[in-house]
Amino acid sequence: MFCGNCGTQVPEGASTCPNCGAAMAPKSQAQQMNQALQNAGQNLNAAGTKAKDAVKKLDNKQLGMIGAGIVAVIVVIFILKAIFGGSGLKGTYTNGYTTMTFEGSKITFNMMGVEFTAKYKVKKDKIVLDPKSIAFTQEALDYFEDELDMDEDDIQDELDDLVDDMEDDPSASYKYDKKKKVLTMDGIEYYYAENYKVGPNGTYVSDDAEDVTLTFKNGELTYDNDGDDETLSYYCYDDGHDVYVVFYGLEFEDSEFYHTYYTSNFEFDDDEIEINDITFEKE
């Protein structure tokens, strides 16, 4: 046998360890300890067997219910992540005039073509902006300089005014209807803006504009006027009553389409588009 204190081999019948002097347990005690260990092992094996038997007794219906429950939890987590993106909202929403794109902790605002960004946080039922993080996008800066002939001081003045306005009231109450995909901020409803499946799809023509074709596909319009074509970006949303197409981007104001029809949005109804009294139907 071996010493339980230092591990030295001890002659049978010795009462103490010849190496460290520790008292050795009588054979009867050693046997009792060994039996106790064996009993513990048997108890663990029995518990494992009972657990396996319990699983075997579950019928297919019960297993199906457990599986469905796990799937339901995963789906809920996935939906929450898709909508809120972890710490905030996610996606693009518009009321036809102002568009907001939520990405991570940043919002990109598009107001009548001018874009700026700001960081935000969600606190209970409010969206709180960080006014000091507000900045114009590069597209907006190029527009100010190239189209409006604004210098750096003029642009900074515009930015300062925007920051001052936001500092006066940096928060907005909000609620989100995930079924309808409607975001309400301070009582104003904004609709999910990339709902292209409910909008126009394919090519549309009109007897009143024989040389013109309008081809819509997932947020891009190809406007062809007698061989001269241009591509424009648009959003599509459903307000619960009607479906609307809304064009965006600073380049839109310089487009031939805008200077021909002078509108940045129109209603879509049952594969028919009416723009300034001109009706386009799907080809």
mmCIF file of C-alpha atoms in Angstrom:
data_model
loop_
_atom_site.group_PDB
_atom_site.id
_atom_site.type_symbol
_atom_site.label_atom_id
_atom_site.label_comp_id
_atom_site.label_asym_id
_atom_site.label_seq_id
_atom_site.Cartn_x
_atom_site.Cartn_y
_atom_site.Cartn_z
ATOM 1 C CA MET A 1 0.000 0.000 0.000
ATOM 2 C CA PHE A 2 0.971 3.665 -0.291
ATOM 3 C CA CYS A 3 1.075 6.603 2.121
ATOM 4 C CA GLY A 4 -1.859 8.944 1.619
ATOM 5 C CA ASN A 5 0.271 11.907 2.733
ATOM 6 C CA CYS A 6 3.514 11.623 0.720
ATOM 7 C CA GLY A 7 2.852 8.721 -1.670
ATOM 8 C CA THR A 8 5.661 6.488 -0.418
ATOM 9 C CA GLN A 9 5.095 2.712 -0.652
ATOM 10 C CA VAL A 10 4.495 1.371 2.857
ATOM 11 C CA PRO A 11 4.945 -2.278 3.943
ATOM 12 C CA GLU A 12 1.720 -4.147 4.651
ATOM 13 C CA GLY A 13 0.707 -3.921 8.328
ATOM 14 C CA ALA A 14 2.796 -0.804 9.075
ATOM 15 C CA SER A 15 1.039 1.682 11.369
ATOM 16 C CA THR A 16 3.050 4.721 10.190
ATOM 17 C CA CYS A 17 4.788 5.839 6.992
ATOM 18 C CA PRO A 18 8.561 5.199 7.121
ATOM 19 C CA ASN A 19 9.157 8.379 5.103
ATOM 20 C CA CYS A 20 6.953 11.089 6.647
ATOM 21 C CA GLY A 21 5.661 9.382 9.808
ATOM 22 C CA ALA A 22 1.991 9.820 8.931
ATOM 23 C CA ALA A 23 -0.385 7.335 10.585
ATOM 24 C CA MET A 24 -1.681 4.659 8.247
ATOM 25 C CA ALA A 25 -5.352 3.718 8.235
ATOM 26 C CA PRO A 26 -6.153 0.174 9.368
ATOM 27 C CA LYS A 27 -7.049 -2.202 6.574
ATOM 28 C CA SER A 28 -10.672 -2.203 7.606
ATOM 29 C CA GLN A 29 -10.860 1.605 7.284
ATOM 30 C CA ALA A 30 -9.146 1.491 3.898
ATOM 31 C CA GLN A 31 -11.655 -1.065 2.738
ATOM 32 C CA GLN A 32 -14.507 1.131 3.988
ATOM 33 C CA MET A 33 -13.138 4.132 2.095
ATOM 34 C CA ASN A 34 -12.750 2.074 -1.066
ATOM 35 C CA GLN A 35 -16.312 0.802 -0.690
ATOM 36 C CA ALA A 36 -17.562 4.356 -0.233
ATOM 37 C CA LEU A 37 -15.851 5.422 -3.455
ATOM 38 C CA GLN A 38 -17.345 2.463 -5.291
ATOM 39 C CA ASN A 39 -20.795 3.329 -3.947
ATOM 40 C CA ALA A 40 -20.404 6.936 -5.090
ATOM 41 C CA GLY A 41 -19.470 5.761 -8.574
ATOM 42 C CA GLN A 42 -22.463 3.446 -8.685
ATOM 43 C CA ASN A 43 -24.766 6.301 -7.616
ATOM 44 C CA LEU A 44 -23.441 8.533 -10.398
ATOM 45 C CA ASN A 45 -23.914 5.780 -12.961
ATOM 46 C CA ALA A 46 -27.451 5.197 -11.709
ATOM 47 C CA ALA A 47 -28.254 8.906 -11.995
ATOM 48 C CA GLY A 48 -26.918 8.965 -15.549
ATOM 49 C CA THR A 49 -28.994 5.920 -16.473
ATOM 50 C CA LYS A 50 -32.151 7.520 -15.051
ATOM 51 C CA ALA A 51 -31.507 10.673 -17.067
ATOM 52 C CA LYS A 52 -31.079 8.650 -20.263
ATOM 53 C CA ASP A 53 -34.249 6.678 -19.506
ATOM 54 C CA ALA A 54 -36.175 9.921 -18.935
ATOM 55 C CA VAL A 55 -35.134 11.205 -22.363
ATOM 56 C CA LYS A 56 -36.081 7.890 -23.976
ATOM 57 C CA LYS A 57 -39.561 8.115 -22.430
ATOM 58 C CA LEU A 58 -40.265 11.438 -24.185
ATOM 59 C CA ASP A 59 -42.461 10.743 -27.176
ATOM 60 C CA ASN A 60 -42.055 12.427 -30.556
ATOM 61 C CA LYS A 61 -44.720 15.030 -29.747
ATOM 62 C CA GLN A 62 -42.915 16.133 -26.588
ATOM 63 C CA LEU A 63 -39.582 16.273 -28.390
ATOM 64 C CA GLY A 64 -41.250 18.282 -31.153
ATOM 65 C CA MET A 65 -42.609 20.759 -28.603
ATOM 66 C CA ILE A 66 -39.163 21.174 -27.061
ATOM 67 C CA GLY A 67 -37.630 21.683 -30.507
ATOM 68 C CA ALA A 68 -40.322 24.198 -31.451
ATOM 69 C CA GLY A 69 -39.683 26.105 -28.234
ATOM 70 C CA ILE A 70 -35.969 26.344 -28.972
ATOM 71 C CA VAL A 71 -36.667 27.501 -32.537
ATOM 72 C CA ALA A 72 -39.147 30.121 -31.267
ATOM 73 C CA VAL A 73 -36.537 31.581 -28.916
ATOM 74 C CA ILE A 74 -33.971 31.727 -31.728
ATOM 75 C CA VAL A 75 -36.475 33.442 -34.049
ATOM 76 C CA VAL A 76 -37.352 36.076 -31.425
ATOM 77 C CA ILE A 77 -33.670 36.846 -30.846
ATOM 78 C CA PHE A 78 -33.093 37.079 -34.603
ATOM 79 C CA ILE A 79 -36.037 39.465 -35.084
ATOM 80 C CA LEU A 80 -34.900 41.708 -32.248
ATOM 81 C CA LYS A 81 -31.401 41.861 -33.688
ATOM 82 C CA ALA A 82 -32.760 42.576 -37.166
ATOM 83 C CA ILE A 83 -34.937 45.455 -35.952
ATOM 84 C CA PHE A 84 -32.807 46.984 -33.252
ATOM 85 C CA GLY A 85 -29.337 45.911 -34.383
ATOM 86 C CA GLY A 86 -28.122 45.375 -30.833
ATOM 87 C CA SER A 87 -28.015 48.854 -29.292
ATOM 88 C CA GLY A 88 -30.298 50.732 -31.665
ATOM 89 C CA LEU A 89 -32.672 50.735 -34.608
ATOM 90 C CA LYS A 90 -31.799 49.474 -38.053
ATOM 91 C CA GLY A 91 -32.929 50.297 -41.587
ATOM 92 C CA THR A 92 -34.269 53.303 -43.495
ATOM 93 C CA TYR A 93 -37.531 55.115 -42.733
ATOM 94 C CA THR A 94 -39.232 58.060 -44.443
ATOM 95 C CA ASN A 95 -42.350 60.204 -44.343
ATOM 96 C CA GLY A 96 -41.850 61.288 -47.948
ATOM 97 C CA TYR A 97 -39.772 64.353 -47.098
ATOM 98 C CA THR A 98 -37.337 63.414 -44.356
ATOM 99 C CA THR A 99 -35.466 60.111 -44.485
ATOM 100 C CA MET A 100 -33.534 58.508 -41.634
ATOM 101 C CA THR A 101 -31.139 55.592 -41.985
ATOM 102 C CA PHE A 102 -30.137 53.811 -38.769
ATOM 103 C CA GLU A 103 -26.842 51.947 -38.812
ATOM 104 C CA GLY A 104 -25.179 50.909 -35.576
ATOM 105 C CA SER A 105 -25.045 53.977 -33.335
ATOM 106 C CA LYS A 106 -25.351 56.443 -36.233
ATOM 107 C CA ILE A 107 -28.306 58.096 -37.986
ATOM 108 C CA THR A 108 -28.018 59.562 -41.476
ATOM 109 C CA PHE A 109 -30.642 62.236 -42.079
ATOM 110 C CA ASN A 110 -31.700 63.255 -45.573
ATOM 111 C CA MET A 111 -33.759 66.429 -45.495
ATOM 112 C CA MET A 112 -34.796 67.715 -48.908
ATOM 113 C CA GLY A 113 -31.631 66.290 -50.424
ATOM 114 C CA VAL A 114 -29.124 67.521 -47.820
ATOM 115 C CA GLU A 115 -27.526 64.750 -45.766
ATOM 116 C CA PHE A 116 -25.925 64.851 -42.343
ATOM 117 C CA THR A 117 -25.057 62.241 -39.742
ATOM 118 C CA ALA A 118 -25.267 62.094 -35.956
ATOM 119 C CA LYS A 119 -24.557 59.559 -33.239
ATOM 120 C CA TYR A 120 -27.443 58.507 -31.020
ATOM 121 C CA LYS A 121 -28.503 56.317 -28.120
ATOM 122 C CA VAL A 122 -31.809 54.706 -27.236
ATOM 123 C CA LYS A 123 -32.886 55.455 -23.663
ATOM 124 C CA LYS A 124 -36.163 53.809 -22.689
ATOM 125 C CA ASP A 125 -38.697 55.330 -25.091
ATOM 126 C CA LYS A 126 -36.467 58.117 -26.430
ATOM 127 C CA ILE A 127 -33.855 58.511 -29.134
ATOM 128 C CA VAL A 128 -31.167 60.891 -27.891
ATOM 129 C CA LEU A 129 -28.808 62.544 -30.375
ATOM 130 C CA ASP A 130 -25.277 63.711 -29.654
ATOM 131 C CA PRO A 131 -25.258 67.252 -31.129
ATOM 132 C CA LYS A 132 -21.455 67.450 -31.086
ATOM 133 C CA SER A 133 -21.262 64.448 -33.424
ATOM 134 C CA ILE A 134 -23.310 66.093 -36.200
ATOM 135 C CA ALA A 135 -21.491 66.301 -39.537
ATOM 136 C CA PHE A 136 -22.451 66.838 -43.164
ATOM 137 C CA THR A 137 -21.805 63.919 -45.501
ATOM 138 C CA GLN A 138 -19.175 64.319 -48.204
ATOM 139 C CA GLU A 139 -21.944 64.431 -50.801
ATOM 140 C CA ALA A 140 -23.521 67.381 -48.985
ATOM 141 C CA LEU A 141 -20.172 69.186 -48.706
ATOM 142 C CA ASP A 142 -19.565 68.752 -52.440
ATOM 143 C CA TYR A 143 -23.042 70.096 -53.158
ATOM 144 C CA PHE A 144 -22.508 73.167 -50.970
ATOM 145 C CA GLU A 145 -19.193 73.952 -52.652
ATOM 146 C CA ASP A 146 -19.949 73.057 -56.270
ATOM 147 C CA GLU A 147 -23.618 73.946 -56.637
ATOM 148 C CA LEU A 148 -24.154 76.687 -54.041
ATOM 149 C CA ASP A 149 -20.644 78.226 -54.169
ATOM 150 C CA MET A 150 -20.374 78.142 -50.380
ATOM 151 C CA ASP A 151 -16.940 78.494 -48.801
ATOM 152 C CA GLU A 152 -15.736 76.765 -45.620
ATOM 153 C CA ASP A 153 -16.972 79.570 -43.363
ATOM 154 C CA ASP A 154 -20.454 79.461 -44.890
ATOM 155 C CA ILE A 155 -20.619 75.691 -44.462
ATOM 156 C CA GLN A 156 -19.407 75.939 -40.862
ATOM 157 C CA ASP A 157 -22.113 78.526 -40.138
ATOM 158 C CA GLU A 158 -24.736 76.126 -41.494
ATOM 159 C CA LEU A 159 -23.346 73.335 -39.332
ATOM 160 C CA ASP A 160 -23.261 75.551 -36.226
ATOM 161 C CA ASP A 161 -26.910 76.500 -36.748
ATOM 162 C CA LEU A 162 -27.829 72.840 -37.092
ATOM 163 C CA VAL A 163 -25.938 71.911 -33.916
ATOM 164 C CA ASP A 164 -27.573 74.769 -31.991
ATOM 165 C CA ASP A 165 -31.026 73.585 -33.046
ATOM 166 C CA MET A 166 -30.243 70.030 -31.949
ATOM 167 C CA GLU A 167 -28.760 71.117 -28.611
ATOM 168 C CA ASP A 168 -32.034 72.845 -27.731
ATOM 169 C CA ASP A 169 -33.883 69.527 -27.975
ATOM 170 C CA PRO A 170 -31.610 66.519 -28.669
ATOM 171 C CA SER A 171 -34.160 63.810 -27.827
ATOM 172 C CA ALA A 172 -37.339 62.512 -29.429
ATOM 173 C CA SER A 173 -39.894 60.053 -28.112
ATOM 174 C CA TYR A 174 -40.323 57.002 -30.296
ATOM 175 C CA LYS A 175 -42.116 53.709 -30.674
ATOM 176 C CA TYR A 176 -41.745 51.018 -33.294
ATOM 177 C CA ASP A 177 -44.498 48.855 -34.765
ATOM 178 C CA LYS A 178 -42.521 45.878 -36.067
ATOM 179 C CA LYS A 179 -45.561 44.319 -37.756
ATOM 180 C CA LYS A 180 -46.332 47.404 -39.835
ATOM 181 C CA LYS A 181 -42.687 48.551 -39.896
ATOM 182 C CA VAL A 182 -43.678 52.025 -38.760
ATOM 183 C CA LEU A 183 -41.413 54.213 -36.639
ATOM 184 C CA THR A 184 -43.180 57.038 -34.787
ATOM 185 C CA MET A 185 -41.017 59.901 -33.527
ATOM 186 C CA ASP A 186 -42.603 62.787 -31.627
ATOM 187 C CA GLY A 187 -45.952 61.829 -33.146
ATOM 188 C CA ILE A 188 -44.716 61.771 -36.770
ATOM 189 C CA GLU A 189 -44.894 58.437 -38.584
ATOM 190 C CA TYR A 190 -41.973 57.224 -40.690
ATOM 191 C CA TYR A 191 -42.431 54.157 -42.868
ATOM 192 C CA TYR A 192 -39.949 51.469 -43.844
ATOM 193 C CA ALA A 193 -38.449 52.921 -47.010
ATOM 194 C CA GLU A 194 -36.983 49.846 -48.702
ATOM 195 C CA ASN A 195 -40.271 48.020 -49.221
ATOM 196 C CA TYR A 196 -39.619 47.520 -52.933
ATOM 197 C CA LYS A 197 -41.768 44.410 -53.272
ATOM 198 C CA VAL A 198 -44.970 46.483 -52.939
ATOM 199 C CA GLY A 199 -43.852 49.077 -55.495
ATOM 200 C CA PRO A 200 -43.279 49.174 -59.248
ATOM 201 C CA ASN A 201 -41.143 46.455 -60.777
ATOM 202 C CA GLY A 202 -40.226 46.160 -64.437
ATOM 203 C CA THR A 203 -40.729 48.544 -67.374
ATOM 204 C CA TYR A 204 -43.545 51.079 -67.723
ATOM 205 C CA VAL A 205 -44.590 53.014 -70.840
ATOM 206 C CA SER A 206 -47.165 55.666 -71.761
ATOM 207 C CA ASP A 207 -49.068 56.600 -74.927
ATOM 208 C CA ASP A 208 -48.595 60.242 -73.905
ATOM 209 C CA ALA A 209 -44.801 59.899 -73.791
ATOM 210 C CA GLU A 210 -43.958 57.443 -76.561
ATOM 211 C CA ASP A 211 -40.180 57.884 -76.365
ATOM 212 C CA VAL A 212 -40.012 57.384 -72.596
ATOM 213 C CA THR A 213 -39.594 54.147 -70.649
ATOM 214 C CA LEU A 214 -39.337 53.825 -66.880
ATOM 215 C CA THR A 215 -37.640 50.665 -65.584
ATOM 216 C CA PHE A 216 -37.773 50.003 -61.838
ATOM 217 C CA LYS A 217 -35.687 47.424 -60.000
ATOM 218 C CA ASN A 218 -34.966 47.260 -56.258
ATOM 219 C CA GLY A 219 -34.428 50.957 -55.599
ATOM 220 C CA GLU A 220 -33.059 52.033 -58.980
ATOM 221 C CA LEU A 221 -34.997 53.695 -61.796
ATOM 222 C CA THR A 222 -33.606 53.727 -65.316
ATOM 223 C CA TYR A 223 -35.218 56.678 -67.082
ATOM 224 C CA ASP A 224 -34.857 56.361 -70.856
ATOM 225 C CA ASN A 225 -35.939 59.260 -73.058
ATOM 226 C CA ASP A 226 -35.417 58.363 -76.711
ATOM 227 C CA GLY A 227 -32.129 56.589 -76.046
ATOM 228 C CA ASP A 228 -30.749 59.002 -73.459
ATOM 229 C CA ASP A 229 -30.920 57.229 -70.122
ATOM 230 C CA GLU A 230 -30.057 58.027 -66.525
ATOM 231 C CA THR A 231 -30.231 56.004 -63.320
ATOM 232 C CA LEU A 232 -31.904 57.441 -60.232
ATOM 233 C CA SER A 233 -32.194 56.090 -56.685
ATOM 234 C CA TYR A 234 -35.557 55.784 -54.977
ATOM 235 C CA TYR A 235 -37.273 54.475 -51.874
ATOM 236 C CA CYS A 236 -40.640 52.774 -51.738
ATOM 237 C CA TYR A 237 -42.976 52.745 -48.750
ATOM 238 C CA ASP A 238 -46.508 51.757 -47.797
ATOM 239 C CA ASP A 239 -48.332 54.050 -45.345
ATOM 240 C CA GLY A 240 -51.109 51.526 -44.809
ATOM 241 C CA HIS A 241 -53.346 53.129 -47.425
ATOM 242 C CA ASP A 242 -51.213 53.889 -50.469
ATOM 243 C CA VAL A 243 -47.805 52.986 -51.894
ATOM 244 C CA TYR A 244 -45.364 55.778 -52.723
ATOM 245 C CA VAL A 245 -42.096 56.076 -54.624
ATOM 246 C CA VAL A 246 -39.704 58.758 -53.334
ATOM 247 C CA PHE A 247 -36.517 59.804 -55.126
ATOM 248 C CA TYR A 248 -33.501 60.890 -53.110
ATOM 249 C CA GLY A 249 -29.937 62.078 -53.548
ATOM 250 C CA LEU A 250 -28.598 65.489 -54.491
ATOM 251 C CA GLU A 251 -28.034 64.369 -58.073
ATOM 252 C CA PHE A 252 -31.785 63.970 -58.500
ATOM 253 C CA GLU A 253 -32.346 67.744 -58.667
ATOM 254 C CA ASP A 254 -30.012 67.895 -61.679
ATOM 255 C CA SER A 255 -31.677 64.980 -63.448
ATOM 256 C CA GLU A 256 -33.604 65.213 -66.698
ATOM 257 C CA PHE A 257 -36.449 63.336 -65.031
ATOM 258 C CA TYR A 258 -36.856 66.046 -62.372
ATOM 259 C CA HIS A 259 -36.659 68.899 -64.879
ATOM 260 C CA THR A 260 -39.275 67.156 -67.009
ATOM 261 C CA TYR A 261 -41.827 66.213 -64.337
ATOM 262 C CA TYR A 262 -40.845 68.484 -61.401
ATOM 263 C CA THR A 263 -41.729 65.955 -58.734
ATOM 264 C CA SER A 264 -39.688 63.851 -56.341
ATOM 265 C CA ASN A 265 -42.431 61.387 -55.428
ATOM 266 C CA PHE A 266 -45.531 59.767 -56.836
ATOM 267 C CA GLU A 267 -48.186 57.237 -55.916
ATOM 268 C CA PHE A 268 -48.120 53.687 -57.246
ATOM 269 C CA ASP A 269 -51.424 51.895 -57.731
ATOM 270 C CA ASP A 270 -51.970 48.432 -59.179
ATOM 271 C CA ASP A 271 -49.194 48.442 -61.804
ATOM 272 C CA GLU A 272 -50.060 51.981 -62.842
ATOM 273 C CA ILE A 273 -48.058 55.167 -62.321
ATOM 274 C CA GLU A 274 -49.377 58.688 -62.751
ATOM 275 C CA ILE A 275 -46.831 61.502 -62.927
ATOM 276 C CA ASN A 276 -48.160 64.999 -63.598
ATOM 277 C CA ASP A 277 -51.282 63.691 -65.365
ATOM 278 C CA ILE A 278 -49.245 61.281 -67.505
ATOM 279 C CA THR A 279 -50.169 57.647 -66.905
ATOM 280 C CA PHE A 280 -47.550 54.915 -67.281
ATOM 281 C CA GLU A 281 -48.615 51.273 -67.409
ATOM 282 C CA LYS A 282 -46.533 48.133 -67.076
ATOM 283 C CA GLU A 283 -45.247 46.876 -70.409
#
